mmCIF file of C-alpha atoms in Angstrom:
data_model
loop_
_atom_site.group_PDB
_atom_site.id
_atom_site.type_symbol
_atom_site.label_atom_id
_atom_site.label_comp_id
_atom_site.label_asym_id
_atom_site.label_seq_id
_atom_site.Cartn_x
_atom_site.Cartn_y
_atom_site.Cartn_z
ATOM 1 C CA UNK A 227 -31.222 91.259 166.929
ATOM 2 C CA UNK A 228 -33.016 92.534 170.393
ATOM 3 C CA UNK A 229 -34.702 95.819 169.388
ATOM 4 C CA UNK A 230 -33.007 98.010 171.820
ATOM 5 C CA UNK A 231 -29.264 96.616 170.210
ATOM 6 C CA UNK A 232 -31.373 97.773 166.609
ATOM 7 C CA UNK A 233 -31.621 101.099 167.848
ATOM 8 C CA UNK A 234 -28.433 100.771 169.600
ATOM 9 C CA UNK A 235 -26.931 100.580 165.984
ATOM 10 C CA UNK A 236 -28.615 103.810 164.728
ATOM 11 C CA UNK A 237 -27.334 106.588 166.715
ATOM 12 C CA UNK A 238 -23.919 104.531 167.444
ATOM 13 C CA UNK A 239 -22.262 103.053 164.499
ATOM 14 C CA UNK A 240 -21.498 99.866 164.780
ATOM 15 C CA UNK A 241 -18.034 98.719 163.826
ATOM 16 C CA UNK A 242 -17.223 97.928 160.158
ATOM 17 C CA UNK A 243 -17.307 93.653 161.095
ATOM 18 C CA UNK A 244 -18.729 92.441 164.292
ATOM 19 C CA UNK A 245 -17.037 90.347 166.734
ATOM 20 C CA UNK A 246 -18.227 87.406 165.487
ATOM 21 C CA UNK A 247 -20.108 84.679 167.708
ATOM 22 C CA UNK A 248 -18.880 83.602 171.367
ATOM 23 C CA UNK A 249 -19.150 79.577 172.291
ATOM 24 C CA UNK A 250 -22.228 81.306 175.126
ATOM 25 C CA UNK A 251 -23.111 77.649 176.119
ATOM 26 C CA UNK A 252 -19.396 77.159 177.128
ATOM 27 C CA UNK A 253 -19.477 80.981 178.731
ATOM 28 C CA UNK A 254 -23.203 80.825 180.215
ATOM 29 C CA UNK A 255 -21.759 76.631 181.624
ATOM 30 C CA UNK A 256 -18.905 78.333 183.481
ATOM 31 C CA UNK A 257 -20.708 81.315 184.432
ATOM 32 C CA UNK A 258 -23.979 79.167 185.737
ATOM 33 C CA UNK A 259 -26.188 81.658 184.411
ATOM 34 C CA UNK A 260 -27.571 83.057 180.685
ATOM 35 C CA UNK A 261 -26.312 86.779 179.792
ATOM 36 C CA UNK A 262 -29.238 89.198 178.647
ATOM 37 C CA UNK A 263 -30.182 88.782 175.154
ATOM 38 C CA UNK A 264 -29.108 92.416 174.511
ATOM 39 C CA UNK A 265 -25.529 91.993 175.595
ATOM 40 C CA UNK A 266 -25.193 89.048 173.268
ATOM 41 C CA UNK A 267 -25.698 91.007 170.422
ATOM 42 C CA UNK A 268 -24.264 94.117 171.761
ATOM 43 C CA UNK A 269 -21.205 91.488 172.307
ATOM 44 C CA UNK A 270 -21.755 90.003 168.695
ATOM 45 C CA UNK A 271 -22.106 93.262 166.762
ATOM 46 C CA UNK A 272 -19.913 95.413 168.696
ATOM 47 C CA UNK A 273 -17.401 93.759 170.935
ATOM 48 C CA UNK A 274 -15.643 94.580 174.354
ATOM 49 C CA UNK A 275 -14.925 98.317 173.981
ATOM 50 C CA UNK A 276 -15.451 102.048 174.756
ATOM 51 C CA UNK A 277 -17.907 105.390 173.940
ATOM 52 C CA UNK A 278 -16.243 108.334 173.604
ATOM 53 C CA UNK A 279 -13.445 107.503 176.501
ATOM 54 C CA UNK A 280 -16.272 107.343 179.183
ATOM 55 C CA UNK A 281 -18.042 103.890 178.977
ATOM 56 C CA UNK A 282 -15.963 100.798 178.637
ATOM 57 C CA UNK A 283 -18.451 98.166 178.182
ATOM 58 C CA UNK A 284 -16.660 94.454 179.255
ATOM 59 C CA UNK A 285 -16.392 91.004 177.586
ATOM 60 C CA UNK A 286 -17.696 87.992 178.897
ATOM 61 C CA UNK A 287 -14.587 86.105 178.366
ATOM 62 C CA UNK A 288 -10.927 87.047 177.061
ATOM 63 C CA UNK A 289 -9.737 85.314 174.031
ATOM 64 C CA UNK A 290 -5.540 84.862 173.964
ATOM 65 C CA UNK A 291 -3.671 87.849 173.218
ATOM 66 C CA UNK A 292 -5.929 90.784 173.729
ATOM 67 C CA UNK A 293 -4.113 92.568 176.631
ATOM 68 C CA UNK A 294 -6.273 95.602 177.912
ATOM 69 C CA UNK A 295 -10.079 94.329 177.245
ATOM 70 C CA UNK A 296 -12.460 94.710 180.340
ATOM 71 C CA UNK A 297 -14.515 91.470 181.427
ATOM 72 C CA UNK A 298 -17.031 90.543 183.638
ATOM 73 C CA UNK A 299 -14.932 88.259 185.803
ATOM 74 C CA UNK A 300 -12.819 91.764 186.326
ATOM 75 C CA UNK A 301 -15.943 93.603 186.601
ATOM 76 C CA UNK A 302 -18.519 91.444 189.328
ATOM 77 C CA UNK A 303 -17.458 91.991 192.748
ATOM 78 C CA UNK A 304 -16.454 89.750 195.100
ATOM 79 C CA UNK A 305 -18.553 90.443 198.205
ATOM 80 C CA UNK A 306 -21.220 91.514 199.671
ATOM 81 C CA UNK A 307 -21.914 95.775 199.369
ATOM 82 C CA UNK A 308 -24.278 97.744 200.706
ATOM 83 C CA UNK A 309 -25.371 100.992 199.086
ATOM 84 C CA UNK A 310 -27.808 103.854 199.721
ATOM 85 C CA UNK A 311 -30.189 103.953 197.277
ATOM 86 C CA UNK A 312 -33.368 106.439 195.965
ATOM 87 C CA UNK A 313 -35.491 103.506 197.808
ATOM 88 C CA UNK A 314 -33.391 103.563 201.200
ATOM 89 C CA UNK A 315 -30.262 101.317 202.288
ATOM 90 C CA UNK A 316 -29.412 98.063 200.332
ATOM 91 C CA UNK A 317 -27.433 95.064 199.956
ATOM 92 C CA UNK A 318 -26.345 93.654 197.250
ATOM 93 C CA UNK A 319 -25.463 89.575 198.287
ATOM 94 C CA UNK A 320 -22.180 88.785 196.506
ATOM 95 C CA UNK A 321 -21.895 86.788 192.706
ATOM 96 C CA UNK A 322 -23.881 84.047 192.647
ATOM 97 C CA UNK A 323 -26.123 84.740 194.986
ATOM 98 C CA UNK A 324 -29.410 86.370 194.212
ATOM 99 C CA UNK A 325 -30.213 90.055 194.133
ATOM 100 C CA UNK A 326 -26.089 89.903 193.389
ATOM 101 C CA UNK A 327 -24.694 92.352 191.132
ATOM 102 C CA UNK A 328 -22.832 91.299 187.530
ATOM 103 C CA UNK A 329 -20.452 93.632 186.082
ATOM 104 C CA UNK A 330 -20.366 94.865 182.314
ATOM 105 C CA UNK A 331 -19.125 98.179 181.892
ATOM 106 C CA UNK A 332 -17.361 100.573 183.968
ATOM 107 C CA UNK A 333 -16.751 104.951 183.409
ATOM 108 C CA UNK A 334 -13.192 106.420 184.348
ATOM 109 C CA UNK A 335 -14.858 108.810 186.974
ATOM 110 C CA UNK A 336 -15.703 106.228 189.617
ATOM 111 C CA UNK A 337 -19.359 104.925 188.089
ATOM 112 C CA UNK A 338 -19.422 100.596 188.071
ATOM 113 C CA UNK A 339 -22.330 99.163 185.906
ATOM 114 C CA UNK A 340 -23.680 96.256 186.619
ATOM 115 C CA UNK A 341 -26.726 93.992 185.874
ATOM 116 C CA UNK A 342 -28.759 92.978 188.932
ATOM 117 C CA UNK A 343 -29.398 89.212 189.297
ATOM 118 C CA UNK A 344 -33.127 89.349 189.973
ATOM 119 C CA UNK A 345 -34.522 85.492 188.645
ATOM 120 C CA UNK A 346 -33.888 83.151 186.031
ATOM 121 C CA UNK A 347 -34.995 85.424 182.896
ATOM 122 C CA UNK A 348 -31.627 87.429 182.637
ATOM 123 C CA UNK A 349 -33.619 89.697 179.992
ATOM 124 C CA UNK A 350 -35.567 91.102 183.086
ATOM 125 C CA UNK A 351 -32.172 92.148 185.181
ATOM 126 C CA UNK A 352 -32.303 95.508 186.107
ATOM 127 C CA UNK A 353 -28.915 98.055 185.914
ATOM 128 C CA UNK A 354 -27.562 99.237 188.655
ATOM 129 C CA UNK A 355 -25.075 101.766 189.015
ATOM 130 C CA UNK A 356 -22.706 102.978 191.791
ATOM 131 C CA UNK A 357 -20.541 105.317 192.782
ATOM 132 C CA UNK A 358 -17.076 103.555 193.433
ATOM 133 C CA UNK A 359 -16.032 106.106 196.191
ATOM 134 C CA UNK A 360 -19.368 106.882 198.824
ATOM 135 C CA UNK A 361 -21.201 103.839 198.140
ATOM 136 C CA UNK A 362 -24.491 105.416 196.202
ATOM 137 C CA UNK A 363 -26.278 102.932 193.771
ATOM 138 C CA UNK A 364 -28.767 104.277 191.162
ATOM 139 C CA UNK A 365 -31.211 101.116 190.002
ATOM 140 C CA UNK A 366 -33.030 101.646 186.132
ATOM 141 C CA UNK A 367 -35.825 99.443 185.157
ATOM 142 C CA UNK A 368 -34.642 98.378 181.697
ATOM 143 C CA UNK A 369 -31.247 96.472 180.313
ATOM 144 C CA UNK A 370 -27.874 97.426 179.200
ATOM 145 C CA UNK A 371 -28.164 98.650 175.926
ATOM 146 C CA UNK A 372 -31.438 100.513 176.830
ATOM 147 C CA UNK A 373 -29.295 102.016 179.285
ATOM 148 C CA UNK A 374 -26.801 102.788 176.403
ATOM 149 C CA UNK A 375 -29.503 104.441 173.621
ATOM 150 C CA UNK A 376 -30.780 106.659 176.450
ATOM 151 C CA UNK A 377 -27.069 107.551 177.159
ATOM 152 C CA UNK A 378 -26.802 108.301 173.491
ATOM 153 C CA UNK A 379 -30.310 110.154 173.220
ATOM 154 C CA UNK A 380 -31.103 114.129 174.594
ATOM 155 C CA UNK A 381 -29.323 114.819 177.520
ATOM 156 C CA UNK A 382 -32.581 116.047 179.571
ATOM 157 C CA UNK A 383 -33.716 112.049 179.323
ATOM 158 C CA UNK A 384 -29.973 110.346 180.099
ATOM 159 C CA UNK A 385 -30.654 108.081 183.195
ATOM 160 C CA UNK A 386 -26.633 109.040 183.845
ATOM 161 C CA UNK A 387 -25.078 112.342 184.150
ATOM 162 C CA UNK A 388 -21.555 112.020 182.320
ATOM 163 C CA UNK A 389 -20.405 115.279 180.552
ATOM 164 C CA UNK A 390 -18.316 113.346 178.055
ATOM 165 C CA UNK A 391 -20.970 111.103 176.278
ATOM 166 C CA UNK A 392 -21.738 113.459 173.063
ATOM 167 C CA UNK A 393 -24.672 111.627 171.928
ATOM 168 C CA UNK A 394 -26.101 111.458 168.543
ATOM 169 C CA UNK A 395 -24.754 112.135 166.468
ATOM 170 C CA UNK A 396 -20.866 112.748 167.461
ATOM 171 C CA UNK A 397 -20.977 109.468 170.073
ATOM 172 C CA UNK A 398 -18.250 107.088 168.356
ATOM 173 C CA UNK A 399 -17.574 103.188 169.870
ATOM 174 C CA UNK A 400 -14.308 102.353 169.174
ATOM 175 C CA UNK A 401 -13.515 98.619 170.035
ATOM 176 C CA UNK A 402 -10.979 97.525 173.049
ATOM 177 C CA UNK A 403 -8.276 96.101 170.538
ATOM 178 C CA UNK A 404 -8.707 98.761 168.254
ATOM 179 C CA UNK A 405 -7.964 101.501 171.040
ATOM 180 C CA UNK A 406 -5.042 99.537 171.996
ATOM 181 C CA UNK A 407 -3.314 99.183 168.881
ATOM 182 C CA UNK A 408 -3.549 102.728 168.716
ATOM 183 C CA UNK A 409 -2.112 103.624 171.656
ATOM 184 C CA UNK A 410 0.705 101.054 171.409
ATOM 185 C CA UNK A 411 1.704 102.676 168.526
ATOM 186 C CA UNK A 412 1.461 106.944 169.478
ATOM 187 C CA UNK A 413 -2.003 107.569 167.931
ATOM 188 C CA UNK A 414 -5.138 108.928 169.914
ATOM 189 C CA UNK A 415 -8.026 106.663 169.500
ATOM 190 C CA UNK A 416 -10.421 109.551 170.954
ATOM 191 C CA UNK A 417 -8.593 112.320 168.570
ATOM 192 C CA UNK A 418 -12.243 113.421 167.369
ATOM 193 C CA UNK A 419 -13.458 114.169 170.588
ATOM 194 C CA UNK A 420 -10.972 117.654 170.601
ATOM 195 C CA UNK A 421 -11.881 117.732 167.120
ATOM 196 C CA UNK A 422 -15.418 118.388 168.386
ATOM 197 C CA UNK A 423 -14.601 120.636 171.525
ATOM 198 C CA UNK A 424 -12.801 122.976 169.401
ATOM 199 C CA UNK A 425 -15.218 123.019 166.737
ATOM 200 C CA UNK A 426 -17.640 124.065 169.147
ATOM 201 C CA UNK A 427 -14.827 126.559 170.744
ATOM 202 C CA UNK A 428 -14.713 128.524 167.080
ATOM 203 C CA UNK A 429 -18.324 128.087 166.088
ATOM 204 C CA UNK A 430 -18.685 130.407 169.887
ATOM 205 C CA UNK A 431 -16.604 132.613 168.843
ATOM 206 C CA UNK A 432 -17.954 133.164 165.354
ATOM 207 C CA UNK A 433 -21.507 133.692 166.824
ATOM 208 C CA UNK A 434 -20.544 137.356 168.628
ATOM 209 C CA UNK A 435 -21.802 137.991 172.464
ATOM 210 C CA UNK A 436 -24.354 135.853 173.447
ATOM 211 C CA UNK A 437 -27.572 136.666 175.313
ATOM 212 C CA UNK A 438 -29.098 133.133 175.599
ATOM 213 C CA UNK A 439 -27.498 129.991 176.911
ATOM 214 C CA UNK A 440 -30.345 126.617 175.757
ATOM 215 C CA UNK A 441 -30.768 124.276 178.339
ATOM 216 C CA UNK A 442 -30.751 121.277 179.077
ATOM 217 C CA UNK A 443 -29.924 121.668 183.108
ATOM 218 C CA UNK A 444 -31.221 118.833 185.593
ATOM 219 C CA UNK A 445 -30.574 117.781 189.024
ATOM 220 C CA UNK A 446 -27.269 115.902 189.688
ATOM 221 C CA UNK A 447 -27.613 112.457 189.064
ATOM 222 C CA UNK A 448 -27.851 111.513 192.793
ATOM 223 C CA UNK A 449 -30.466 113.628 193.587
ATOM 224 C CA UNK A 450 -34.141 111.356 193.042
ATOM 225 C CA UNK A 451 -35.351 111.880 188.995
ATOM 226 C CA UNK A 452 -38.959 112.412 190.716
ATOM 227 C CA UNK A 453 -39.802 115.298 191.086
ATOM 228 C CA UNK A 454 -38.168 116.694 187.814
ATOM 229 C CA UNK A 455 -36.853 120.073 187.099
ATOM 230 C CA UNK A 456 -35.080 121.205 184.242
ATOM 231 C CA UNK A 457 -33.090 123.536 183.737
ATOM 232 C CA UNK A 458 -34.694 124.845 180.271
ATOM 233 C CA UNK A 459 -32.468 127.925 179.338
ATOM 234 C CA UNK A 460 -31.143 131.596 180.796
ATOM 235 C CA UNK A 461 -30.114 135.035 179.928
ATOM 236 C CA UNK A 462 -30.895 138.179 179.247
ATOM 237 C CA UNK A 463 -33.970 140.384 179.039
ATOM 238 C CA UNK A 464 -32.905 144.346 178.936
ATOM 239 C CA UNK A 465 -31.386 144.579 182.944
ATOM 240 C CA UNK A 466 -33.018 140.753 184.069
ATOM 241 C CA UNK A 467 -31.545 138.316 184.715
ATOM 242 C CA UNK A 468 -34.301 135.654 183.201
ATOM 243 C CA UNK A 469 -34.144 131.596 184.064
ATOM 244 C CA UNK A 470 -36.775 129.729 182.256
ATOM 245 C CA UNK A 471 -37.686 126.141 183.600
ATOM 246 C CA UNK A 472 -39.396 123.336 182.984
ATOM 247 C CA UNK A 473 -41.253 121.025 186.568
ATOM 248 C CA UNK A 474 -43.326 117.612 186.749
ATOM 249 C CA UNK A 475 -45.508 117.854 190.081
ATOM 250 C CA UNK A 476 -47.525 120.503 190.984
ATOM 251 C CA UNK A 477 -46.557 122.515 193.857
ATOM 252 C CA UNK A 478 -48.724 123.380 196.976
ATOM 253 C CA UNK A 479 -48.960 127.368 196.699
ATOM 254 C CA UNK A 480 -46.133 130.034 195.097
ATOM 255 C CA UNK A 481 -43.007 129.087 194.899
ATOM 256 C CA UNK A 482 -39.830 130.623 195.482
ATOM 257 C CA UNK A 483 -36.351 130.000 194.266
ATOM 258 C CA UNK A 484 -32.586 129.891 195.511
ATOM 259 C CA UNK A 485 -30.710 130.862 192.719
ATOM 260 C CA UNK A 486 -26.502 130.333 192.848
ATOM 261 C CA UNK A 487 -23.831 131.365 190.052
ATOM 262 C CA UNK A 488 -20.393 130.602 190.231
ATOM 263 C CA UNK A 489 -17.296 131.780 188.155
ATOM 264 C CA UNK A 490 -14.491 129.811 187.949
ATOM 265 C CA UNK A 491 -12.942 132.047 190.861
ATOM 266 C CA UNK A 492 -16.132 131.066 193.135
ATOM 267 C CA UNK A 493 -19.130 131.704 193.941
ATOM 268 C CA UNK A 494 -20.308 135.626 192.206
ATOM 269 C CA UNK A 495 -23.877 135.484 192.981
ATOM 270 C CA UNK A 496 -26.181 134.091 196.040
ATOM 271 C CA UNK A 497 -29.934 134.659 195.485
ATOM 272 C CA UNK A 498 -32.917 133.190 198.335
ATOM 273 C CA UNK A 499 -36.781 133.726 198.222
ATOM 274 C CA UNK A 500 -36.384 135.242 194.183
ATOM 275 C CA UNK A 501 -39.871 134.597 192.837
ATOM 276 C CA UNK A 502 -41.000 131.779 190.366
ATOM 277 C CA UNK A 503 -44.170 132.295 187.989
ATOM 278 C CA UNK A 504 -45.593 129.970 186.787
ATOM 279 C CA UNK A 505 -47.654 128.800 183.692
ATOM 280 C CA UNK A 506 -49.460 125.297 182.884
ATOM 281 C CA UNK A 507 -48.385 124.787 179.013
ATOM 282 C CA UNK A 508 -48.673 120.873 177.636
ATOM 283 C CA UNK A 509 -49.084 119.113 180.906
ATOM 284 C CA UNK A 510 -46.649 120.764 182.197
ATOM 285 C CA UNK A 511 -45.860 123.707 184.569
ATOM 286 C CA UNK A 512 -43.328 126.028 183.049
ATOM 287 C CA UNK A 513 -41.402 128.466 185.366
ATOM 288 C CA UNK A 514 -39.849 131.985 184.876
ATOM 289 C CA UNK A 515 -37.928 132.966 187.589
ATOM 290 C CA UNK A 516 -36.734 137.046 186.911
ATOM 291 C CA UNK A 517 -33.126 138.567 188.498
ATOM 292 C CA UNK A 518 -33.227 142.313 188.052
ATOM 293 C CA UNK A 519 -29.818 144.090 188.219
ATOM 294 C CA UNK A 520 -29.795 144.884 191.945
ATOM 295 C CA UNK A 521 -29.400 140.890 192.297
ATOM 296 C CA UNK A 522 -25.816 140.771 190.576
ATOM 297 C CA UNK A 523 -23.350 141.080 193.574
ATOM 298 C CA UNK A 524 -20.566 139.714 190.806
ATOM 299 C CA UNK A 525 -19.237 143.173 189.582
ATOM 300 C CA UNK A 526 -20.326 142.107 186.194
ATOM 301 C CA UNK A 527 -23.050 143.214 183.957
ATOM 302 C CA UNK A 528 -26.154 140.191 183.213
ATOM 303 C CA UNK A 529 -25.117 140.465 180.121
ATOM 304 C CA UNK A 530 -21.734 140.215 180.134
ATOM 305 C CA UNK A 531 -21.759 137.495 182.427
ATOM 306 C CA UNK A 532 -23.430 135.165 180.776
ATOM 307 C CA UNK A 533 -21.118 135.881 177.154
ATOM 308 C CA UNK A 534 -18.994 134.164 179.671
ATOM 309 C CA UNK A 535 -20.554 131.635 181.274
ATOM 310 C CA UNK A 536 -21.145 130.292 177.127
ATOM 311 C CA UNK A 537 -17.176 131.176 176.342
ATOM 312 C CA UNK A 538 -15.591 129.267 179.493
ATOM 313 C CA UNK A 539 -15.359 126.643 181.581
ATOM 314 C CA UNK A 540 -15.890 126.240 185.336
ATOM 315 C CA UNK A 541 -19.465 128.531 185.078
ATOM 316 C CA UNK A 542 -22.465 126.647 186.946
ATOM 317 C CA UNK A 543 -26.364 128.115 187.704
ATOM 318 C CA UNK A 544 -27.887 126.103 189.920
ATOM 319 C CA UNK A 545 -31.645 126.448 190.875
ATOM 320 C CA UNK A 546 -33.334 125.319 194.074
ATOM 321 C CA UNK A 547 -37.541 125.257 195.232
ATOM 322 C CA UNK A 548 -38.891 123.930 197.930
ATOM 323 C CA UNK A 549 -41.956 122.666 198.488
ATOM 324 C CA UNK A 550 -44.349 119.686 200.696
ATOM 325 C CA UNK A 551 -45.858 118.536 197.429
ATOM 326 C CA UNK A 552 -41.991 117.772 196.349
ATOM 327 C CA UNK A 553 -41.650 115.380 199.463
ATOM 328 C CA UNK A 554 -44.913 113.481 198.813
ATOM 329 C CA UNK A 555 -44.164 113.184 195.242
ATOM 330 C CA UNK A 556 -41.383 111.298 196.085
ATOM 331 C CA UNK A 557 -42.542 109.110 199.006
ATOM 332 C CA UNK A 558 -45.562 107.736 196.578
ATOM 333 C CA UNK A 559 -42.088 106.216 194.744
ATOM 334 C CA UNK A 560 -40.769 104.866 198.453
ATOM 335 C CA UNK A 561 -38.061 107.486 197.889
ATOM 336 C CA UNK A 562 -37.796 109.342 201.864
ATOM 337 C CA UNK A 563 -34.260 110.323 201.181
ATOM 338 C CA UNK A 564 -32.103 109.982 198.379
ATOM 339 C CA UNK A 565 -28.248 108.836 197.853
ATOM 340 C CA UNK A 566 -27.235 113.229 197.898
ATOM 341 C CA UNK A 567 -30.129 114.087 199.852
ATOM 342 C CA UNK A 568 -30.612 114.886 203.581
ATOM 343 C CA UNK A 569 -33.602 114.447 205.977
ATOM 344 C CA UNK A 570 -34.012 118.634 205.303
ATOM 345 C CA UNK A 571 -34.265 118.401 201.598
ATOM 346 C CA UNK A 572 -36.817 116.541 200.989
ATOM 347 C CA UNK A 573 -39.264 118.715 199.816
ATOM 348 C CA UNK A 574 -36.254 119.878 197.521
ATOM 349 C CA UNK A 575 -35.360 119.770 193.665
ATOM 350 C CA UNK A 576 -33.160 121.026 192.106
ATOM 351 C CA UNK A 577 -31.860 121.428 188.403
ATOM 352 C CA UNK A 578 -28.188 122.791 187.787
ATOM 353 C CA UNK A 579 -26.528 124.430 184.347
ATOM 354 C CA UNK A 580 -24.441 122.426 182.619
ATOM 355 C CA UNK A 581 -26.285 119.320 183.720
#
């Protein structure tokens, strides 16, 4: 078994029975290419299906009598497409030309999951995530099984921000045929998701007033991964709102932050030029951002606000920093303007809660 599929099985329980071996020689002859070995092993262990009703994995062929099964054929673009990437605009050829996109999955919130066919060895094909609506694309230097392993791990290390993925040990895989059968009988194959969130809400209600919210929060998926700022947490310290973050690039000078807090009714705090204290710990820069009560224009205290943010949906906290060192770090990776960036923001990093 491919090492990444073996690791995946440790964090995402496979179905009790294997999907079974496909006639791969016939499948690959019809496509004119082999498929990555991790994908072949994934299909034989898991089969086509979904993770947390968020990521759906396709099968290379649809067996007779399997309604609702996503196929690679359906996912593979029939025409060339031009996308904005971290390294500039790129055209992806139509299959089967070199550099084409070959589809292996999809999400319900508008991301298609592909391999980029880069050479004769399918195990070298990188994963490409493409947004359906705005022609953005993000390429990752690993295969589909490694992509799934990382999506189930620490939210700070996930290649894509999909908030519906619970992660290990809570995520589940449901085979497409089982999902279809349950839905046809009026049952919800994803009922455990509601149970998970209800349990979290009960736990919050029982813990009393909250004064500190642990992260992590990070930049949105369309911001370049270089540099990396992670919002580690925020909370109340006396009459201060304190925000803790980490940064992996040394700034050229002192830092000032822009801090925005949004409630379900809109932005309630918007402060610029907030001083940032910086300390180096274990190779990372630890940032301490402090907002006194005088910066709170919301009409509620910091303590009331943090407690509300822990219990109610649609709150968000965003932190921006700007320094030429950030743009220089991106330039060293060939990144001048990312998909979600303008020329004016190339020197800017952002972290957001929730991620």
